[in-house]
Amino acid sequence: MCLITFAWQVHPRWRLLLAGNRDEFHARPSAPLSRWNDARIVGGRDLEAGGTWLGVTPTGRCCVVTNVRDPRDPQHGVSRGLLATDYLTGTDDAVEHAQKLVATASSYRPFNLLTFDVEHGFYISNRPSSRAQLIDPGVHGLSNADFNTPWPKTRALMQRLQAWMDAGHEVDFAPLFRALADERQAPDELLPDTGVGVERERWLSSAFIRGEAYGTRASTIVAMGYDGKGLIIERRFGPNGHFEGESELSIST
């Protein structure tokens, strides 16, 4: 998952409303959104490492993981995907989990992690150092940099989520999927410099990334209500942005 915006404890119906794109190599094997047979997880599944990039549970948990874009930083350590699975299947609440993970975060590959339970949300990362930050109510964004770093696509997606809420929407998620499908690239003067070169920065600056070998694999919306009911919707894409299907599953505590 490489682009996320979410509203935490500010929507009148949804305790957590999250919209995000997962960008990945198309050759990496993945299973679509489903209820896992071997764990109380609802989400997609990375069939290479066995974890997930985004998942929820019937108990009201949600977890999302992204990498940190820095080609100079070696990708050594334990797989990031296991972070989400471990939180979703664990017994520690978000506060206890964050406190424990900070102590071992340096052993994982570079990561950003969002964890939510019914009361708290945390941003946890191990770059540039291991830390955990309690998430305040509001609209936030995350890509492959630090929490709320104002990359153009992150800022634009946050604005569109805020506009969706201001319009009074509750279950019409079409505007959010349109925002996730936006292929407009940022002007050069607004591009970040993450060490991948200007051509690649341009390509990666759109919300939806279209490519033969690498690109947006899934667009996902999670809506978890204060009443314990919710849903998760996933749209999947193949090489060059070819639409491959949509799934929707309910969540209920």
PDB file of C-alpha atoms in Angstrom:
ATOM      1  CA  MET A   1       0.000   0.000   0.000  1.00  0.00           C
ATOM      2  CA  CYS A   2       1.639   3.240  -1.124  1.00  0.00           C
ATOM      3  CA  LEU A   3      -0.984   5.964  -0.810  1.00  0.00           C
ATOM      4  CA  ILE A   4      -3.464   6.309   2.032  1.00  0.00           C
ATOM      5  CA  THR A   5      -5.807   8.911   3.400  1.00  0.00           C
ATOM      6  CA  PHE A   6      -8.134   8.380   6.322  1.00  0.00           C
ATOM      7  CA  ALA A   7     -10.561  10.161   8.592  1.00  0.00           C
ATOM      8  CA  TRP A   8     -10.205   9.111  12.219  1.00  0.00           C
ATOM      9  CA  GLN A   9     -13.020   9.764  14.707  1.00  0.00           C
ATOM     10  CA  VAL A  10     -14.425  12.766  12.831  1.00  0.00           C
ATOM     11  CA  HIS A  11     -17.092  11.355  10.480  1.00  0.00           C
ATOM     12  CA  PRO A  12     -20.569  11.167  12.049  1.00  0.00           C
ATOM     13  CA  ARG A  13     -21.068   7.525  11.014  1.00  0.00           C
ATOM     14  CA  TRP A  14     -17.615   6.063  10.443  1.00  0.00           C
ATOM     15  CA  ARG A  15     -15.102   5.816  13.278  1.00  0.00           C
ATOM     16  CA  LEU A  16     -12.477   5.038  10.637  1.00  0.00           C
ATOM     17  CA  LEU A  17     -12.877   5.833   6.959  1.00  0.00           C
ATOM     18  CA  LEU A  18      -9.820   4.896   4.912  1.00  0.00           C
ATOM     19  CA  ALA A  19      -9.051   5.013   1.182  1.00  0.00           C
ATOM     20  CA  GLY A  20      -5.795   3.717  -0.225  1.00  0.00           C
ATOM     21  CA  ASN A  21      -3.880   2.343  -3.197  1.00  0.00           C
ATOM     22  CA  ARG A  22      -1.478  -0.561  -3.040  1.00  0.00           C
ATOM     23  CA  ASP A  23       1.374  -0.183  -5.556  1.00  0.00           C
ATOM     24  CA  GLU A  24       3.453  -3.279  -6.237  1.00  0.00           C
ATOM     25  CA  PHE A  25       5.166  -5.309  -8.931  1.00  0.00           C
ATOM     26  CA  HIS A  26       2.506  -7.132 -10.935  1.00  0.00           C
ATOM     27  CA  ALA A  27       4.521 -10.344 -10.868  1.00  0.00           C
ATOM     28  CA  ARG A  28       4.304 -10.578  -7.071  1.00  0.00           C
ATOM     29  CA  PRO A  29       1.608 -13.183  -6.331  1.00  0.00           C
ATOM     30  CA  SER A  30      -1.353 -11.929  -4.301  1.00  0.00           C
ATOM     31  CA  ALA A  31      -4.752 -13.244  -3.273  1.00  0.00           C
ATOM     32  CA  PRO A  32      -7.776 -10.908  -3.531  1.00  0.00           C
ATOM     33  CA  LEU A  33      -9.828  -9.569  -0.641  1.00  0.00           C
ATOM     34  CA  SER A  34     -11.327 -12.444   1.352  1.00  0.00           C
ATOM     35  CA  ARG A  35     -12.015 -13.802   4.813  1.00  0.00           C
ATOM     36  CA  TRP A  36      -8.931 -15.816   5.686  1.00  0.00           C
ATOM     37  CA  ASN A  37      -9.468 -19.449   6.592  1.00  0.00           C
ATOM     38  CA  ASP A  38      -6.558 -19.601   9.035  1.00  0.00           C
ATOM     39  CA  ALA A  39      -6.988 -16.269  10.845  1.00  0.00           C
ATOM     40  CA  ARG A  40      -9.731 -13.802  11.757  1.00  0.00           C
ATOM     41  CA  ILE A  41      -8.558 -11.379   9.082  1.00  0.00           C
ATOM     42  CA  VAL A  42     -10.456  -9.802   6.219  1.00  0.00           C
ATOM     43  CA  GLY A  43      -8.080  -8.517   3.557  1.00  0.00           C
ATOM     44  CA  GLY A  44      -5.901  -9.276   0.594  1.00  0.00           C
ATOM     45  CA  ARG A  45      -2.925 -11.573   0.989  1.00  0.00           C
ATOM     46  CA  ASP A  46       0.659 -11.440  -0.206  1.00  0.00           C
ATOM     47  CA  LEU A  47       1.332 -15.020  -1.336  1.00  0.00           C
ATOM     48  CA  GLU A  48       5.095 -14.484  -1.435  1.00  0.00           C
ATOM     49  CA  ALA A  49       5.692 -13.456   2.196  1.00  0.00           C
ATOM     50  CA  GLY A  50       2.367 -14.631   3.617  1.00  0.00           C
ATOM     51  CA  GLY A  51       1.289 -11.329   5.154  1.00  0.00           C
ATOM     52  CA  THR A  52      -1.060  -8.532   4.139  1.00  0.00           C
ATOM     53  CA  TRP A  53      -0.683  -4.864   3.205  1.00  0.00           C
ATOM     54  CA  LEU A  54      -4.141  -3.941   4.573  1.00  0.00           C
ATOM     55  CA  GLY A  55      -6.515  -5.912   6.741  1.00  0.00           C
ATOM     56  CA  VAL A  56      -9.352  -5.622   9.233  1.00  0.00           C
ATOM     57  CA  THR A  57     -10.866  -7.925  11.848  1.00  0.00           C
ATOM     58  CA  PRO A  58     -14.377  -8.517  13.190  1.00  0.00           C
ATOM     59  CA  THR A  59     -13.171  -7.055  16.510  1.00  0.00           C
ATOM     60  CA  GLY A  60     -12.736  -3.609  14.954  1.00  0.00           C
ATOM     61  CA  ARG A  61      -9.015  -3.636  14.250  1.00  0.00           C
ATOM     62  CA  CYS A  62      -7.458  -2.258  11.070  1.00  0.00           C
ATOM     63  CA  CYS A  63      -3.834  -2.221   9.963  1.00  0.00           C
ATOM     64  CA  VAL A  64      -2.025  -0.819   6.919  1.00  0.00           C
ATOM     65  CA  VAL A  65       1.666  -1.009   6.017  1.00  0.00           C
ATOM     66  CA  THR A  66       3.769   0.834   3.431  1.00  0.00           C
ATOM     67  CA  ASN A  67       7.450   0.842   2.629  1.00  0.00           C
ATOM     68  CA  VAL A  68       9.728   3.889   2.848  1.00  0.00           C
ATOM     69  CA  ARG A  69      10.998   5.090  -0.525  1.00  0.00           C
ATOM     70  CA  ASP A  70      14.749   5.501  -0.318  1.00  0.00           C
ATOM     71  CA  PRO A  71      16.896   3.480  -2.774  1.00  0.00           C
ATOM     72  CA  ARG A  72      19.942   4.203  -0.617  1.00  0.00           C
ATOM     73  CA  ASP A  73      18.409   2.331   2.325  1.00  0.00           C
ATOM     74  CA  PRO A  74      19.083  -1.432   2.074  1.00  0.00           C
ATOM     75  CA  GLN A  75      16.008  -3.662   2.286  1.00  0.00           C
ATOM     76  CA  HIS A  76      17.309  -5.908   5.054  1.00  0.00           C
ATOM     77  CA  GLY A  77      15.368  -7.453   7.907  1.00  0.00           C
ATOM     78  CA  VAL A  78      12.058  -9.146   8.601  1.00  0.00           C
ATOM     79  CA  SER A  79       9.267  -8.735   6.029  1.00  0.00           C
ATOM     80  CA  ARG A  80       7.021  -5.688   6.513  1.00  0.00           C
ATOM     81  CA  GLY A  81       3.905  -7.686   5.641  1.00  0.00           C
ATOM     82  CA  LEU A  82       4.209  -9.681   8.841  1.00  0.00           C
ATOM     83  CA  LEU A  83       3.750  -6.495  10.866  1.00  0.00           C
ATOM     84  CA  ALA A  84       0.129  -6.131   9.800  1.00  0.00           C
ATOM     85  CA  THR A  85      -0.669  -9.813  10.257  1.00  0.00           C
ATOM     86  CA  ASP A  86       0.924  -9.901  13.701  1.00  0.00           C
ATOM     87  CA  TYR A  87      -1.108  -6.917  14.890  1.00  0.00           C
ATOM     88  CA  LEU A  88      -4.391  -8.170  13.455  1.00  0.00           C
ATOM     89  CA  THR A  89      -4.021 -11.624  15.002  1.00  0.00           C
ATOM     90  CA  GLY A  90      -2.547 -10.398  18.299  1.00  0.00           C
ATOM     91  CA  THR A  91      -4.193  -9.771  21.638  1.00  0.00           C
ATOM     92  CA  ASP A  92      -2.500  -6.472  22.578  1.00  0.00           C
ATOM     93  CA  ASP A  93      -4.557  -3.338  22.076  1.00  0.00           C
ATOM     94  CA  ALA A  94      -3.165  -0.566  19.877  1.00  0.00           C
ATOM     95  CA  VAL A  95      -1.423   1.171  22.796  1.00  0.00           C
ATOM     96  CA  GLU A  96       0.304  -1.962  24.098  1.00  0.00           C
ATOM     97  CA  HIS A  97       1.221  -3.086  20.591  1.00  0.00           C
ATOM     98  CA  ALA A  98       2.827   0.267  19.730  1.00  0.00           C
ATOM     99  CA  GLN A  99       4.895   0.271  22.920  1.00  0.00           C
ATOM    100  CA  LYS A 100       6.217  -3.228  22.255  1.00  0.00           C
ATOM    101  CA  LEU A 101       6.850  -2.791  18.525  1.00  0.00           C
ATOM    102  CA  VAL A 102       9.040   0.283  18.985  1.00  0.00           C
ATOM    103  CA  ALA A 103      11.497  -1.884  20.902  1.00  0.00           C
ATOM    104  CA  THR A 104      11.907  -4.312  17.957  1.00  0.00           C
ATOM    105  CA  ALA A 105      11.093  -2.085  14.967  1.00  0.00           C
ATOM    106  CA  SER A 106      14.711  -1.792  13.843  1.00  0.00           C
ATOM    107  CA  SER A 107      14.781  -5.495  12.952  1.00  0.00           C
ATOM    108  CA  TYR A 108      12.256  -5.005  10.125  1.00  0.00           C
ATOM    109  CA  ARG A 109      12.704  -3.686   6.610  1.00  0.00           C
ATOM    110  CA  PRO A 110      11.927   0.057   6.323  1.00  0.00           C
ATOM    111  CA  PHE A 111       8.234   0.520   7.110  1.00  0.00           C
ATOM    112  CA  ASN A 112       5.350   2.803   7.948  1.00  0.00           C
ATOM    113  CA  LEU A 113       2.529   1.171   9.902  1.00  0.00           C
ATOM    114  CA  LEU A 114      -0.958   2.373  10.815  1.00  0.00           C
ATOM    115  CA  THR A 115      -2.773   0.460  13.551  1.00  0.00           C
ATOM    116  CA  PHE A 116      -6.301   1.038  14.819  1.00  0.00           C
ATOM    117  CA  ASP A 117      -8.538  -0.543  17.430  1.00  0.00           C
ATOM    118  CA  VAL A 118     -11.923   0.732  18.600  1.00  0.00           C
ATOM    119  CA  GLU A 119     -10.349   3.492  20.716  1.00  0.00           C
ATOM    120  CA  HIS A 120      -6.867   4.409  19.464  1.00  0.00           C
ATOM    121  CA  GLY A 121      -4.855   4.799  16.286  1.00  0.00           C
ATOM    122  CA  PHE A 122      -1.068   4.809  15.937  1.00  0.00           C
ATOM    123  CA  TYR A 123       1.525   5.636  13.324  1.00  0.00           C
ATOM    124  CA  ILE A 124       4.659   3.526  13.829  1.00  0.00           C
ATOM    125  CA  SER A 125       7.841   3.646  11.757  1.00  0.00           C
ATOM    126  CA  ASN A 126      11.495   2.622  11.908  1.00  0.00           C
ATOM    127  CA  ARG A 127      12.831   5.394   9.665  1.00  0.00           C
ATOM    128  CA  PRO A 128      14.772   7.534  10.360  1.00  0.00           C
ATOM    129  CA  SER A 129      14.452   6.018  13.845  1.00  0.00           C
ATOM    130  CA  SER A 130      11.946   3.785  15.624  1.00  0.00           C
ATOM    131  CA  ARG A 131       8.976   5.696  17.027  1.00  0.00           C
ATOM    132  CA  ALA A 132       5.231   5.512  17.651  1.00  0.00           C
ATOM    133  CA  GLN A 133       2.833   8.458  17.371  1.00  0.00           C
ATOM    134  CA  LEU A 134      -0.728   8.524  18.693  1.00  0.00           C
ATOM    135  CA  ILE A 135      -3.079   9.663  15.921  1.00  0.00           C
ATOM    136  CA  ASP A 136      -5.307  12.626  16.736  1.00  0.00           C
ATOM    137  CA  PRO A 137      -8.871  12.829  15.373  1.00  0.00           C
ATOM    138  CA  GLY A 138      -8.876  14.339  11.894  1.00  0.00           C
ATOM    139  CA  VAL A 139      -8.024  13.680   8.258  1.00  0.00           C
ATOM    140  CA  HIS A 140      -4.518  12.332   7.693  1.00  0.00           C
ATOM    141  CA  GLY A 141      -2.380  10.999   4.862  1.00  0.00           C
ATOM    142  CA  LEU A 142       0.506   8.618   4.329  1.00  0.00           C
ATOM    143  CA  SER A 143       2.551   7.493   1.356  1.00  0.00           C
ATOM    144  CA  ASN A 144       6.142   6.257   1.272  1.00  0.00           C
ATOM    145  CA  ALA A 145       7.465   9.033   3.488  1.00  0.00           C
ATOM    146  CA  ASP A 146       6.818  10.232   7.032  1.00  0.00           C
ATOM    147  CA  PHE A 147       3.292  10.576   8.419  1.00  0.00           C
ATOM    148  CA  ASN A 148       1.401  13.518   6.858  1.00  0.00           C
ATOM    149  CA  THR A 149       4.363  14.433   4.617  1.00  0.00           C
ATOM    150  CA  PRO A 150       2.737  16.823   2.112  1.00  0.00           C
ATOM    151  CA  TRP A 151       3.619  15.035  -1.128  1.00  0.00           C
ATOM    152  CA  PRO A 152       1.278  16.389  -3.845  1.00  0.00           C
ATOM    153  CA  LYS A 153      -0.693  13.147  -4.275  1.00  0.00           C
ATOM    154  CA  THR A 154      -1.042  12.666  -0.524  1.00  0.00           C
ATOM    155  CA  ARG A 155      -2.253  16.212   0.009  1.00  0.00           C
ATOM    156  CA  ALA A 156      -4.673  15.982  -2.952  1.00  0.00           C
ATOM    157  CA  LEU A 157      -6.201  12.741  -1.708  1.00  0.00           C
ATOM    158  CA  MET A 158      -6.641  14.170   1.788  1.00  0.00           C
ATOM    159  CA  GLN A 159      -8.433  17.181   0.303  1.00  0.00           C
ATOM    160  CA  ARG A 160     -10.782  14.973  -1.687  1.00  0.00           C
ATOM    161  CA  LEU A 161     -11.630  12.919   1.384  1.00  0.00           C
ATOM    162  CA  GLN A 162     -12.369  16.112   3.302  1.00  0.00           C
ATOM    163  CA  ALA A 163     -14.571  17.332   0.432  1.00  0.00           C
ATOM    164  CA  TRP A 164     -16.397  13.968   0.463  1.00  0.00           C
ATOM    165  CA  MET A 165     -17.189  14.405   4.139  1.00  0.00           C
ATOM    166  CA  ASP A 166     -18.141  18.065   3.724  1.00  0.00           C
ATOM    167  CA  ALA A 167     -20.674  16.971   1.068  1.00  0.00           C
ATOM    168  CA  GLY A 168     -22.382  14.783   3.659  1.00  0.00           C
ATOM    169  CA  HIS A 169     -21.613  11.431   2.027  1.00  0.00           C
ATOM    170  CA  GLU A 170     -21.972   8.226   4.020  1.00  0.00           C
ATOM    171  CA  VAL A 171     -22.144   5.257   1.633  1.00  0.00           C
ATOM    172  CA  ASP A 172     -21.557   6.739  -1.830  1.00  0.00           C
ATOM    173  CA  PHE A 173     -17.908   5.795  -2.193  1.00  0.00           C
ATOM    174  CA  ALA A 174     -17.708   6.466  -5.935  1.00  0.00           C
ATOM    175  CA  PRO A 175     -16.056   9.896  -5.464  1.00  0.00           C
ATOM    176  CA  LEU A 176     -13.339   8.305  -3.335  1.00  0.00           C
ATOM    177  CA  PHE A 177     -12.667   5.605  -5.915  1.00  0.00           C
ATOM    178  CA  ARG A 178     -12.414   8.337  -8.555  1.00  0.00           C
ATOM    179  CA  ALA A 179      -9.839  10.095  -6.385  1.00  0.00           C
ATOM    180  CA  LEU A 180      -7.835   6.883  -6.070  1.00  0.00           C
ATOM    181  CA  ALA A 181      -7.981   6.457  -9.869  1.00  0.00           C
ATOM    182  CA  ASP A 182      -6.546   9.933 -10.560  1.00  0.00           C
ATOM    183  CA  GLU A 183      -3.582   9.656 -12.960  1.00  0.00           C
ATOM    184  CA  ARG A 184      -2.638  13.331 -13.048  1.00  0.00           C
ATOM    185  CA  GLN A 185       1.028  13.891 -12.318  1.00  0.00           C
ATOM    186  CA  ALA A 186       2.394  16.665 -10.132  1.00  0.00           C
ATOM    187  CA  PRO A 187       4.301  19.631 -11.575  1.00  0.00           C
ATOM    188  CA  ASP A 188       8.066  19.180 -11.476  1.00  0.00           C
ATOM    189  CA  GLU A 189       8.512  21.982  -8.960  1.00  0.00           C
ATOM    190  CA  LEU A 190       6.367  20.072  -6.440  1.00  0.00           C
ATOM    191  CA  LEU A 191       7.975  16.672  -6.871  1.00  0.00           C
ATOM    192  CA  PRO A 192       9.794  15.172  -3.879  1.00  0.00           C
ATOM    193  CA  ASP A 193      13.401  14.085  -4.271  1.00  0.00           C
ATOM    194  CA  THR A 194      13.655  10.536  -2.984  1.00  0.00           C
ATOM    195  CA  GLY A 195      16.696   9.526  -5.012  1.00  0.00           C
ATOM    196  CA  VAL A 196      14.921   7.753  -7.900  1.00  0.00           C
ATOM    197  CA  GLY A 197      15.392  10.454 -10.564  1.00  0.00           C
ATOM    198  CA  VAL A 198      12.966  13.028 -11.923  1.00  0.00           C
ATOM    199  CA  GLU A 199      11.377  10.780 -14.573  1.00  0.00           C
ATOM    200  CA  ARG A 200      10.419   8.167 -11.994  1.00  0.00           C
ATOM    201  CA  GLU A 201       9.334  10.852  -9.511  1.00  0.00           C
ATOM    202  CA  ARG A 202       6.907  12.140 -12.161  1.00  0.00           C
ATOM    203  CA  TRP A 203       5.528   8.664 -12.817  1.00  0.00           C
ATOM    204  CA  LEU A 204       5.091   7.927  -9.119  1.00  0.00           C
ATOM    205  CA  SER A 205       3.491  11.308  -8.368  1.00  0.00           C
ATOM    206  CA  SER A 206      -0.012  10.302  -9.487  1.00  0.00           C
ATOM    207  CA  ALA A 207      -2.468   8.603  -7.167  1.00  0.00           C
ATOM    208  CA  PHE A 208      -3.000   5.747  -9.637  1.00  0.00           C
ATOM    209  CA  ILE A 209       0.145   4.346 -11.233  1.00  0.00           C
ATOM    210  CA  ARG A 210      -0.172   2.596 -14.570  1.00  0.00           C
ATOM    211  CA  GLY A 211       2.665   0.364 -15.725  1.00  0.00           C
ATOM    212  CA  GLU A 212       3.491  -2.938 -17.375  1.00  0.00           C
ATOM    213  CA  ALA A 213       5.706  -4.342 -14.620  1.00  0.00           C
ATOM    214  CA  TYR A 214       4.797  -2.120 -11.651  1.00  0.00           C
ATOM    215  CA  GLY A 215       1.750  -0.111 -10.732  1.00  0.00           C
ATOM    216  CA  THR A 216      -1.399   0.162  -8.666  1.00  0.00           C
ATOM    217  CA  ARG A 217      -2.584  -3.358  -7.858  1.00  0.00           C
ATOM    218  CA  ALA A 218      -5.549  -2.527  -5.616  1.00  0.00           C
ATOM    219  CA  SER A 219      -7.716   0.387  -4.543  1.00  0.00           C
ATOM    220  CA  THR A 220      -9.376  -0.201  -1.191  1.00  0.00           C
ATOM    221  CA  ILE A 221     -11.908   1.587   0.987  1.00  0.00           C
ATOM    222  CA  VAL A 222     -12.484   0.662   4.618  1.00  0.00           C
ATOM    223  CA  ALA A 223     -15.452   2.055   6.534  1.00  0.00           C
ATOM    224  CA  MET A 224     -15.739   1.034  10.200  1.00  0.00           C
ATOM    225  CA  GLY A 225     -18.660   2.438  12.153  1.00  0.00           C
ATOM    226  CA  TYR A 226     -19.038   3.459  15.778  1.00  0.00           C
ATOM    227  CA  ASP A 227     -21.749   0.800  16.021  1.00  0.00           C
ATOM    228  CA  GLY A 228     -19.298  -2.008  15.224  1.00  0.00           C
ATOM    229  CA  LYS A 229     -20.560  -2.484  11.666  1.00  0.00           C
ATOM    230  CA  GLY A 230     -18.681  -1.678   8.496  1.00  0.00           C
ATOM    231  CA  LEU A 231     -17.384  -2.832   5.162  1.00  0.00           C
ATOM    232  CA  ILE A 232     -14.266  -3.162   3.050  1.00  0.00           C
ATOM    233  CA  ILE A 233     -14.266  -2.775  -0.747  1.00  0.00           C
ATOM    234  CA  GLU A 234     -11.351  -3.703  -3.016  1.00  0.00           C
ATOM    235  CA  ARG A 235     -10.869  -3.009  -6.711  1.00  0.00           C
ATOM    236  CA  ARG A 236      -8.014  -4.934  -8.362  1.00  0.00           C
ATOM    237  CA  PHE A 237      -5.857  -4.083 -11.356  1.00  0.00           C
ATOM    238  CA  GLY A 238      -3.327  -5.891 -13.525  1.00  0.00           C
ATOM    239  CA  PRO A 239      -0.531  -4.671 -15.831  1.00  0.00           C
ATOM    240  CA  ASN A 240      -1.191  -1.299 -17.438  1.00  0.00           C
ATOM    241  CA  GLY A 241      -4.112  -0.672 -15.095  1.00  0.00           C
ATOM    242  CA  HIS A 242      -6.349  -3.426 -16.502  1.00  0.00           C
ATOM    243  CA  PHE A 243      -9.378  -3.840 -14.224  1.00  0.00           C
ATOM    244  CA  GLU A 244      -9.496  -7.362 -12.780  1.00  0.00           C
ATOM    245  CA  GLY A 245     -12.450  -7.310 -10.412  1.00  0.00           C
ATOM    246  CA  GLU A 246     -14.091  -5.893  -7.303  1.00  0.00           C
ATOM    247  CA  SER A 247     -14.985  -7.440  -3.961  1.00  0.00           C
ATOM    248  CA  GLU A 248     -17.006  -6.123  -1.030  1.00  0.00           C
ATOM    249  CA  LEU A 249     -17.249  -7.753   2.387  1.00  0.00           C
ATOM    250  CA  SER A 250     -19.067  -6.715   5.542  1.00  0.00           C
ATOM    251  CA  ILE A 251     -17.393  -6.245   8.919  1.00  0.00           C
ATOM    252  CA  SER A 252     -19.299  -6.752  12.139  1.00  0.00           C
ATOM    253  CA  THR A 253     -18.191  -7.066  15.751  1.00  0.00           C
TER     254      THR A 253
END
